[in-house]
Amino acid sequence: MSAKQESLWALLRTHELVTGEPPVADETDAPWFVRLMLGFAGWVGALFLLAFLGAGFATILKTPTITFCLGIAVCVVATAIFRAKQKSDFVAQFGLAISLTGQILIAYGPIHWLEGSNSLICSCIALEQVALFFLVPNFTHRIWCAWATITATSLTLTNLGLDAFTPALTTALVAWLTLSEFTLTRYISVVRAAIYGSAIVAIQTAFFRGPQVSKVISGNMSPTLDFGATGFYLGHCAVILVLIGALLTLLKRECVAPFSKCGKIACSATLTLGLTAIKAPGIAPTLTILLLGFANADRLLTGLGIFSLLVYTSYYYYSLESTLLVKSFLLMTLGMVLLLTRILLRQCRQQDPVENTETPNA
């Protein structure tokens, strides 16, 4: 360990958060390029094995029941591979490829049995992914299962006519998991996998939303509820409420009074930003993810928020939803609001840093 890491361990031990000597660094880890090649070799080996099985059992795989049972067996094998606790990138990627194949085989059964009922098919797939999320102890696999579960659930909501509210619901899930991360330290790996999976879905629903997208997903089936164009404005207002709720929770965690000068500036700027970007509905979810990642010092979530915000801004600018003049004015206004908020907050904290804080409860 470095000197900085040793001092950090000593500080944690002083506060009785850890015990014993600092952990010894594992010197047996292979370089990243070796791990990359081993992972690639695992996928190639799994694909060859599955191609062999597919060619040998092509006739049997045409029966949905047999395919469904074979998928369960394949997922059981993948779970056994992951639970073997053998730290190998080849084994991990090999097991991941086998598990994904088993999931596809399992999904073939409900797709055939429940043909014409998209909501039930998506619900069955979501239940399958939830089970695999808890059974398979692999971080990457759990991110995939979390993404698949929430994606299937969002497709179910789309078929029910509630697709306008999926960005708000997925963003609220990311906010709740992220803000509860430090209170669920016992299950930190599971919680973080769920955070990253749900964050990807929140960004995904922010990009692909609208009446045309829901019509493509639902096909010829009419949704149970139909809010029309008004529903998407209501959905964006719901995302704004999620963003403000996350901001208020973070202000409380940082002992900043909501009705203090800094609190009022932050809340007013957030509300103005959300209302200004009502024609660009993807900004609020991506900004929420960026805010939560920065507040929790999560580099991966922060990077995901920054990347998605930049990509969505470019995507929105070159989309055909409105004229370039309107979009340019909107983006310029958002930038001015952000810069003005930064200046006001810096001045507020420098002038009176004590007035804007509240004493935490004993």
Tab-separated table of C-alpha atoms in Angstrom:
chain	number	residue	atom	x	y	z
A	1	MET	CA	0.000	0.000	0.000
A	2	SER	CA	1.067	3.593	-0.609
A	3	ALA	CA	1.675	6.067	2.210
A	4	LYS	CA	-1.657	7.769	1.497
A	5	GLN	CA	-3.516	4.462	1.683
A	6	GLU	CA	-1.776	3.532	4.922
A	7	SER	CA	-2.698	6.861	6.521
A	8	LEU	CA	-6.298	6.397	5.402
A	9	TRP	CA	-6.364	2.908	6.927
A	10	ALA	CA	-4.962	4.298	10.189
A	11	LEU	CA	-7.662	6.979	10.253
A	12	LEU	CA	-10.398	4.390	9.682
A	13	ARG	CA	-8.937	2.194	12.432
A	14	THR	CA	-8.896	5.193	14.801
A	15	HIS	CA	-12.626	5.649	14.266
A	16	GLU	CA	-13.134	1.865	14.738
A	17	LEU	CA	-14.437	1.393	11.212
A	18	VAL	CA	-11.838	-1.282	10.403
A	19	THR	CA	-9.665	-3.630	12.433
A	20	GLY	CA	-6.346	-5.361	11.925
A	21	GLU	CA	-3.449	-4.611	9.642
A	22	PRO	CA	-3.819	-3.023	6.188
A	23	PRO	CA	-4.574	-5.547	3.431
A	24	VAL	CA	-1.641	-6.639	1.350
A	25	ALA	CA	-1.879	-5.757	-2.319
A	26	ASP	CA	-2.362	-8.731	-4.595
A	27	GLU	CA	0.626	-8.871	-6.890
A	28	THR	CA	-0.735	-11.756	-8.955
A	29	ASP	CA	-3.188	-9.654	-10.972
A	30	ALA	CA	-2.435	-9.827	-14.678
A	31	PRO	CA	-2.040	-6.639	-16.747
A	32	TRP	CA	-5.186	-5.214	-18.307
A	33	PHE	CA	-4.301	-6.343	-21.841
A	34	VAL	CA	-3.820	-9.936	-20.646
A	35	ARG	CA	-7.181	-9.802	-18.877
A	36	LEU	CA	-8.767	-8.367	-22.031
A	37	MET	CA	-7.443	-11.219	-24.164
A	38	LEU	CA	-8.546	-13.805	-21.597
A	39	GLY	CA	-12.028	-12.305	-21.573
A	40	PHE	CA	-12.149	-12.326	-25.365
A	41	ALA	CA	-10.973	-15.946	-25.373
A	42	GLY	CA	-13.771	-16.810	-22.927
A	43	TRP	CA	-16.405	-15.394	-25.277
A	44	VAL	CA	-14.924	-17.156	-28.303
A	45	GLY	CA	-14.832	-20.470	-26.443
A	46	ALA	CA	-18.423	-20.070	-25.278
A	47	LEU	CA	-19.615	-19.161	-28.769
A	48	PHE	CA	-17.956	-22.231	-30.293
A	49	LEU	CA	-19.478	-24.454	-27.626
A	50	LEU	CA	-22.935	-22.988	-28.105
A	51	ALA	CA	-22.659	-23.247	-31.888
A	52	PHE	CA	-21.818	-26.913	-31.487
A	53	LEU	CA	-24.814	-27.451	-29.202
A	54	GLY	CA	-27.075	-25.498	-31.553
A	55	ALA	CA	-26.022	-27.583	-34.548
A	56	GLY	CA	-26.421	-30.841	-32.648
A	57	PHE	CA	-29.806	-30.031	-31.104
A	58	ALA	CA	-31.315	-27.871	-33.855
A	59	THR	CA	-34.423	-30.042	-34.125
A	60	ILE	CA	-34.999	-30.178	-30.365
A	61	LEU	CA	-34.640	-26.400	-29.994
A	62	LYS	CA	-37.717	-25.883	-32.165
A	63	THR	CA	-39.916	-27.062	-29.272
A	64	PRO	CA	-40.586	-24.148	-26.856
A	65	THR	CA	-40.919	-26.337	-23.738
A	66	ILE	CA	-37.645	-28.168	-24.362
A	67	THR	CA	-35.918	-24.893	-25.222
A	68	PHE	CA	-37.199	-23.328	-21.999
A	69	CYS	CA	-35.958	-26.262	-19.883
A	70	LEU	CA	-32.607	-26.264	-21.686
A	71	GLY	CA	-32.258	-22.535	-20.970
A	72	ILE	CA	-32.813	-23.171	-17.263
A	73	ALA	CA	-30.164	-25.899	-17.328
A	74	VAL	CA	-27.698	-23.587	-19.096
A	75	CYS	CA	-28.314	-20.826	-16.524
A	76	VAL	CA	-27.760	-23.337	-13.709
A	77	VAL	CA	-24.403	-24.269	-15.256
A	78	ALA	CA	-23.483	-20.581	-15.565
A	79	THR	CA	-24.438	-19.988	-11.923
A	80	ALA	CA	-22.250	-22.911	-10.848
A	81	ILE	CA	-19.347	-21.454	-12.844
A	82	PHE	CA	-19.698	-18.071	-11.140
A	83	ARG	CA	-20.064	-19.618	-7.676
A	84	ALA	CA	-16.889	-21.661	-8.114
A	85	LYS	CA	-15.044	-18.576	-6.769
A	86	GLN	CA	-12.204	-19.040	-9.214
A	87	LYS	CA	-10.767	-15.600	-9.963
A	88	SER	CA	-10.187	-15.841	-13.683
A	89	ASP	CA	-11.247	-13.425	-16.409
A	90	PHE	CA	-11.536	-16.325	-18.836
A	91	VAL	CA	-13.934	-18.202	-16.533
A	92	ALA	CA	-15.930	-15.046	-15.749
A	93	GLN	CA	-16.443	-14.108	-19.411
A	94	PHE	CA	-17.099	-17.730	-20.351
A	95	GLY	CA	-19.807	-17.945	-17.682
A	96	LEU	CA	-21.288	-14.602	-18.751
A	97	ALA	CA	-21.600	-15.744	-22.372
A	98	ILE	CA	-23.233	-19.013	-21.311
A	99	SER	CA	-25.638	-17.194	-18.984
A	100	LEU	CA	-26.744	-14.783	-21.726
A	101	THR	CA	-27.426	-17.730	-24.020
A	102	GLY	CA	-29.456	-19.455	-21.314
A	103	GLN	CA	-31.487	-16.283	-20.799
A	104	ILE	CA	-32.295	-16.130	-24.502
A	105	LEU	CA	-33.400	-19.771	-24.479
A	106	ILE	CA	-35.598	-19.165	-21.426
A	107	ALA	CA	-37.194	-16.111	-23.038
A	108	TYR	CA	-38.130	-18.200	-26.092
A	109	GLY	CA	-40.741	-20.075	-24.033
A	110	PRO	CA	-42.857	-17.099	-22.853
A	111	ILE	CA	-42.527	-15.432	-26.260
A	112	HIS	CA	-44.111	-18.525	-27.870
A	113	TRP	CA	-46.640	-19.338	-25.129
A	114	LEU	CA	-47.853	-15.750	-24.570
A	115	GLU	CA	-47.817	-14.618	-28.184
A	116	GLY	CA	-49.856	-11.434	-28.541
A	117	SER	CA	-49.461	-10.336	-24.899
A	118	ASN	CA	-46.366	-8.155	-24.793
A	119	SER	CA	-46.955	-7.046	-21.205
A	120	LEU	CA	-46.983	-10.619	-19.863
A	121	ILE	CA	-43.899	-11.537	-21.911
A	122	CYS	CA	-41.960	-8.565	-20.522
A	123	SER	CA	-43.148	-9.369	-16.998
A	124	CYS	CA	-41.897	-12.975	-17.283
A	125	ILE	CA	-38.527	-11.789	-18.571
A	126	ALA	CA	-38.287	-9.286	-15.708
A	127	LEU	CA	-38.958	-12.018	-13.127
A	128	GLU	CA	-36.306	-14.224	-14.739
A	129	GLN	CA	-33.742	-11.418	-14.564
A	130	VAL	CA	-34.573	-10.633	-10.926
A	131	ALA	CA	-33.912	-14.248	-9.971
A	132	LEU	CA	-30.583	-14.291	-11.821
A	133	PHE	CA	-29.633	-10.922	-10.290
A	134	PHE	CA	-29.633	-12.427	-6.805
A	135	LEU	CA	-28.452	-15.940	-7.683
A	136	VAL	CA	-25.368	-15.119	-9.776
A	137	PRO	CA	-22.618	-13.426	-7.676
A	138	ASN	CA	-20.907	-11.525	-10.468
A	139	PHE	CA	-20.825	-7.720	-10.644
A	140	THR	CA	-20.976	-7.403	-14.444
A	141	HIS	CA	-23.693	-10.039	-14.657
A	142	ARG	CA	-25.739	-8.193	-12.023
A	143	ILE	CA	-25.473	-4.925	-13.960
A	144	TRP	CA	-26.798	-6.752	-17.023
A	145	CYS	CA	-29.650	-8.332	-15.018
A	146	ALA	CA	-30.578	-4.979	-13.448
A	147	TRP	CA	-30.614	-3.356	-16.885
A	148	ALA	CA	-32.693	-6.183	-18.392
A	149	THR	CA	-35.156	-6.172	-15.477
A	150	ILE	CA	-35.821	-2.434	-15.598
A	151	THR	CA	-35.891	-2.397	-19.403
A	152	ALA	CA	-38.492	-5.173	-19.466
A	153	THR	CA	-40.517	-3.324	-16.822
A	154	SER	CA	-40.355	-0.084	-18.810
A	155	LEU	CA	-41.563	-1.948	-21.910
A	156	THR	CA	-44.475	-3.252	-19.841
A	157	LEU	CA	-45.312	0.320	-18.827
A	158	THR	CA	-45.094	1.353	-22.483
A	159	ASN	CA	-47.602	-1.310	-23.455
A	160	LEU	CA	-49.886	-0.026	-20.681
A	161	GLY	CA	-49.602	3.545	-21.982
A	162	LEU	CA	-47.403	4.825	-19.127
A	163	ASP	CA	-44.231	5.232	-21.175
A	164	ALA	CA	-44.266	9.009	-20.579
A	165	PHE	CA	-43.472	8.374	-16.914
A	166	THR	CA	-40.705	5.779	-17.367
A	167	PRO	CA	-37.874	8.386	-17.322
A	168	ALA	CA	-39.187	9.757	-14.021
A	169	LEU	CA	-39.603	6.302	-12.476
A	170	THR	CA	-36.166	5.046	-13.541
A	171	THR	CA	-34.485	8.290	-12.467
A	172	ALA	CA	-36.267	8.079	-9.101
A	173	LEU	CA	-34.980	4.518	-8.711
A	174	VAL	CA	-31.411	5.668	-9.404
A	175	ALA	CA	-31.806	8.505	-6.891
A	176	TRP	CA	-33.210	6.243	-4.176
A	177	LEU	CA	-30.509	3.608	-4.612
A	178	THR	CA	-27.697	6.161	-4.740
A	179	LEU	CA	-28.900	8.096	-1.716
A	180	SER	CA	-29.331	4.833	0.228
A	181	GLU	CA	-25.928	3.469	-0.801
A	182	PHE	CA	-24.120	4.399	2.426
A	183	THR	CA	-26.858	2.926	4.617
A	184	LEU	CA	-26.705	-0.444	2.831
A	185	THR	CA	-22.966	-1.024	3.118
A	186	ARG	CA	-23.526	-4.716	3.814
A	187	TYR	CA	-24.921	-5.143	0.301
A	188	ILE	CA	-22.784	-2.482	-1.388
A	189	SER	CA	-21.844	-4.618	-4.397
A	190	VAL	CA	-25.463	-5.535	-5.108
A	191	VAL	CA	-26.642	-1.944	-4.645
A	192	ARG	CA	-23.987	-0.515	-6.960
A	193	ALA	CA	-24.788	-3.028	-9.673
A	194	ALA	CA	-28.443	-2.002	-9.416
A	195	ILE	CA	-27.436	1.684	-9.529
A	196	TYR	CA	-25.433	1.327	-12.730
A	197	GLY	CA	-28.045	-0.865	-14.418
A	198	SER	CA	-30.897	1.505	-13.569
A	199	ALA	CA	-28.808	4.554	-14.572
A	200	ILE	CA	-28.273	3.083	-18.034
A	201	VAL	CA	-32.025	2.517	-18.384
A	202	ALA	CA	-32.759	6.074	-17.195
A	203	ILE	CA	-30.457	7.450	-19.889
A	204	GLN	CA	-31.903	5.032	-22.419
A	205	THR	CA	-35.494	6.135	-21.726
A	206	ALA	CA	-34.401	9.782	-21.875
A	207	PHE	CA	-33.147	9.289	-25.424
A	208	PHE	CA	-35.839	6.985	-26.774
A	209	ARG	CA	-39.170	8.435	-25.774
A	210	GLY	CA	-42.124	10.063	-27.476
A	211	PRO	CA	-45.380	9.034	-29.174
A	212	GLN	CA	-43.569	7.639	-32.212
A	213	VAL	CA	-41.273	5.451	-30.095
A	214	SER	CA	-44.158	4.093	-28.011
A	215	LYS	CA	-46.075	3.287	-31.189
A	216	VAL	CA	-43.118	1.288	-32.522
A	217	ILE	CA	-42.813	-0.655	-29.238
A	218	SER	CA	-46.532	-1.320	-28.841
A	219	GLY	CA	-47.016	-2.220	-32.496
A	220	ASN	CA	-50.638	-2.475	-33.563
A	221	MET	CA	-51.853	-2.961	-29.980
A	222	SER	CA	-53.606	0.038	-28.432
A	223	PRO	CA	-52.305	0.948	-24.953
A	224	THR	CA	-54.526	0.562	-21.898
A	225	LEU	CA	-54.118	4.249	-21.010
A	226	ASP	CA	-53.632	7.087	-23.470
A	227	PHE	CA	-52.519	10.466	-22.145
A	228	GLY	CA	-51.596	11.794	-25.575
A	229	ALA	CA	-49.035	14.577	-25.946
A	230	THR	CA	-49.986	15.933	-22.511
A	231	GLY	CA	-48.616	12.810	-20.859
A	232	PHE	CA	-45.068	13.545	-21.983
A	233	TYR	CA	-45.194	17.030	-20.453
A	234	LEU	CA	-46.505	15.495	-17.233
A	235	GLY	CA	-43.694	12.936	-17.371
A	236	HIS	CA	-41.109	15.678	-17.724
A	237	CYS	CA	-42.614	17.548	-14.765
A	238	ALA	CA	-42.287	14.304	-12.782
A	239	VAL	CA	-38.575	14.132	-13.680
A	240	ILE	CA	-38.152	17.721	-12.470
A	241	LEU	CA	-39.753	16.760	-9.150
A	242	VAL	CA	-37.310	13.836	-8.862
A	243	LEU	CA	-34.376	16.188	-9.526
A	244	ILE	CA	-35.587	18.675	-6.902
A	245	GLY	CA	-36.216	15.859	-4.413
A	246	ALA	CA	-32.682	14.546	-4.912
A	247	LEU	CA	-31.314	18.076	-4.473
A	248	LEU	CA	-33.236	18.629	-1.216
A	249	THR	CA	-32.023	15.287	0.144
A	250	LEU	CA	-28.424	16.157	-0.689
A	251	LEU	CA	-28.795	19.612	0.898
A	252	LYS	CA	-30.071	17.977	4.072
A	253	ARG	CA	-27.195	15.484	4.026
A	254	GLU	CA	-24.681	18.313	3.679
A	255	CYS	CA	-26.377	20.254	6.511
A	256	VAL	CA	-27.429	23.112	4.221
A	257	ALA	CA	-30.779	24.630	5.154
A	258	PRO	CA	-33.204	24.608	2.171
A	259	PHE	CA	-34.453	28.114	3.067
A	260	SER	CA	-30.975	29.549	3.475
A	261	LYS	CA	-29.494	31.759	0.809
A	262	CYS	CA	-27.532	28.925	-0.807
A	263	GLY	CA	-30.490	26.554	-0.543
A	264	LYS	CA	-32.848	29.022	-2.216
A	265	ILE	CA	-30.374	29.685	-5.026
A	266	ALA	CA	-29.848	25.968	-5.669
A	267	CYS	CA	-33.570	25.132	-5.623
A	268	SER	CA	-34.540	28.125	-7.772
A	269	ALA	CA	-31.834	27.381	-10.326
A	270	THR	CA	-32.823	23.695	-10.471
A	271	LEU	CA	-36.491	24.546	-11.006
A	272	THR	CA	-35.615	27.139	-13.662
A	273	LEU	CA	-33.301	24.696	-15.384
A	274	GLY	CA	-35.969	21.991	-15.444
A	275	LEU	CA	-38.706	24.276	-16.756
A	276	THR	CA	-36.402	25.802	-19.365
A	277	ALA	CA	-35.445	22.335	-20.635
A	278	ILE	CA	-39.035	21.126	-20.936
A	279	LYS	CA	-38.514	20.912	-24.701
A	280	ALA	CA	-35.343	18.863	-24.099
A	281	PRO	CA	-36.641	16.182	-21.718
A	282	GLY	CA	-33.395	14.217	-21.590
A	283	ILE	CA	-31.444	16.935	-19.781
A	284	ALA	CA	-33.137	16.498	-16.390
A	285	PRO	CA	-32.476	12.714	-16.049
A	286	THR	CA	-28.860	12.973	-17.204
A	287	LEU	CA	-28.262	15.977	-14.937
A	288	THR	CA	-29.735	14.060	-11.994
A	289	ILE	CA	-27.347	11.157	-12.602
A	290	LEU	CA	-24.412	13.576	-12.818
A	291	LEU	CA	-25.462	15.290	-9.574
A	292	LEU	CA	-25.859	12.005	-7.695
A	293	GLY	CA	-22.554	10.617	-8.956
A	294	PHE	CA	-20.662	13.759	-7.965
A	295	ALA	CA	-22.344	13.905	-4.535
A	296	ASN	CA	-21.372	10.290	-3.765
A	297	ALA	CA	-17.863	10.634	-5.267
A	298	ASP	CA	-18.718	7.828	-7.703
A	299	ARG	CA	-16.436	8.365	-10.684
A	300	LEU	CA	-18.176	5.814	-12.879
A	301	LEU	CA	-21.636	7.300	-12.284
A	302	THR	CA	-20.280	10.839	-12.677
A	303	GLY	CA	-18.577	9.929	-15.943
A	304	LEU	CA	-21.758	8.246	-17.157
A	305	GLY	CA	-23.735	11.402	-16.336
A	306	ILE	CA	-21.254	13.711	-18.087
A	307	PHE	CA	-21.028	11.487	-21.156
A	308	SER	CA	-24.806	11.058	-21.454
A	309	LEU	CA	-25.402	14.800	-20.963
A	310	LEU	CA	-22.937	15.692	-23.737
A	311	VAL	CA	-24.300	13.037	-26.073
A	312	TYR	CA	-27.914	14.032	-25.441
A	313	THR	CA	-27.113	17.713	-26.007
A	314	SER	CA	-25.554	16.868	-29.372
A	315	TYR	CA	-28.394	14.501	-30.208
A	316	TYR	CA	-31.000	17.124	-29.345
A	317	TYR	CA	-29.247	19.860	-31.328
A	318	TYR	CA	-29.242	17.805	-34.528
A	319	SER	CA	-32.714	16.283	-34.103
A	320	LEU	CA	-35.671	17.532	-36.147
A	321	GLU	CA	-38.013	18.331	-33.251
A	322	SER	CA	-37.695	22.109	-33.696
A	323	THR	CA	-35.678	24.683	-35.602
A	324	LEU	CA	-31.976	25.250	-34.987
A	325	LEU	CA	-32.697	28.805	-33.840
A	326	VAL	CA	-35.018	27.611	-31.065
A	327	LYS	CA	-32.617	24.858	-29.953
A	328	SER	CA	-29.643	27.224	-29.980
A	329	PHE	CA	-31.525	29.749	-27.839
A	330	LEU	CA	-32.598	26.990	-25.435
A	331	LEU	CA	-29.079	25.608	-24.984
A	332	MET	CA	-27.686	29.118	-24.566
A	333	THR	CA	-30.254	29.853	-21.857
A	334	LEU	CA	-29.422	26.634	-20.013
A	335	GLY	CA	-25.726	27.478	-20.088
A	336	MET	CA	-26.386	30.979	-18.740
A	337	VAL	CA	-28.531	29.579	-15.906
A	338	LEU	CA	-25.784	27.114	-14.917
A	339	LEU	CA	-23.021	29.727	-15.002
A	340	LEU	CA	-25.090	32.260	-13.055
A	341	THR	CA	-25.947	29.626	-10.441
A	342	ARG	CA	-22.280	28.722	-10.015
A	343	ILE	CA	-21.292	32.381	-9.522
A	344	LEU	CA	-24.056	33.027	-6.994
A	345	LEU	CA	-23.314	29.873	-4.993
A	346	ARG	CA	-19.589	30.631	-4.818
A	347	GLN	CA	-20.264	34.174	-3.609
A	348	CYS	CA	-22.819	32.912	-1.109
A	349	ARG	CA	-20.458	30.352	0.428
A	350	GLN	CA	-17.553	32.820	0.575
A	351	GLN	CA	-19.549	35.633	2.195
A	352	ASP	CA	-21.324	33.719	4.974
A	353	PRO	CA	-20.471	30.002	5.171
A	354	VAL	CA	-21.995	29.585	8.658
A	355	GLU	CA	-25.409	31.147	8.030
A	356	ASN	CA	-26.285	28.676	5.281
A	357	THR	CA	-25.670	25.576	7.362
A	358	GLU	CA	-27.895	23.920	9.893
A	359	THR	CA	-26.782	22.121	13.017
A	360	PRO	CA	-27.237	18.339	12.596
A	361	ASN	CA	-29.382	16.558	15.137
A	362	ALA	CA	-27.476	15.034	18.036
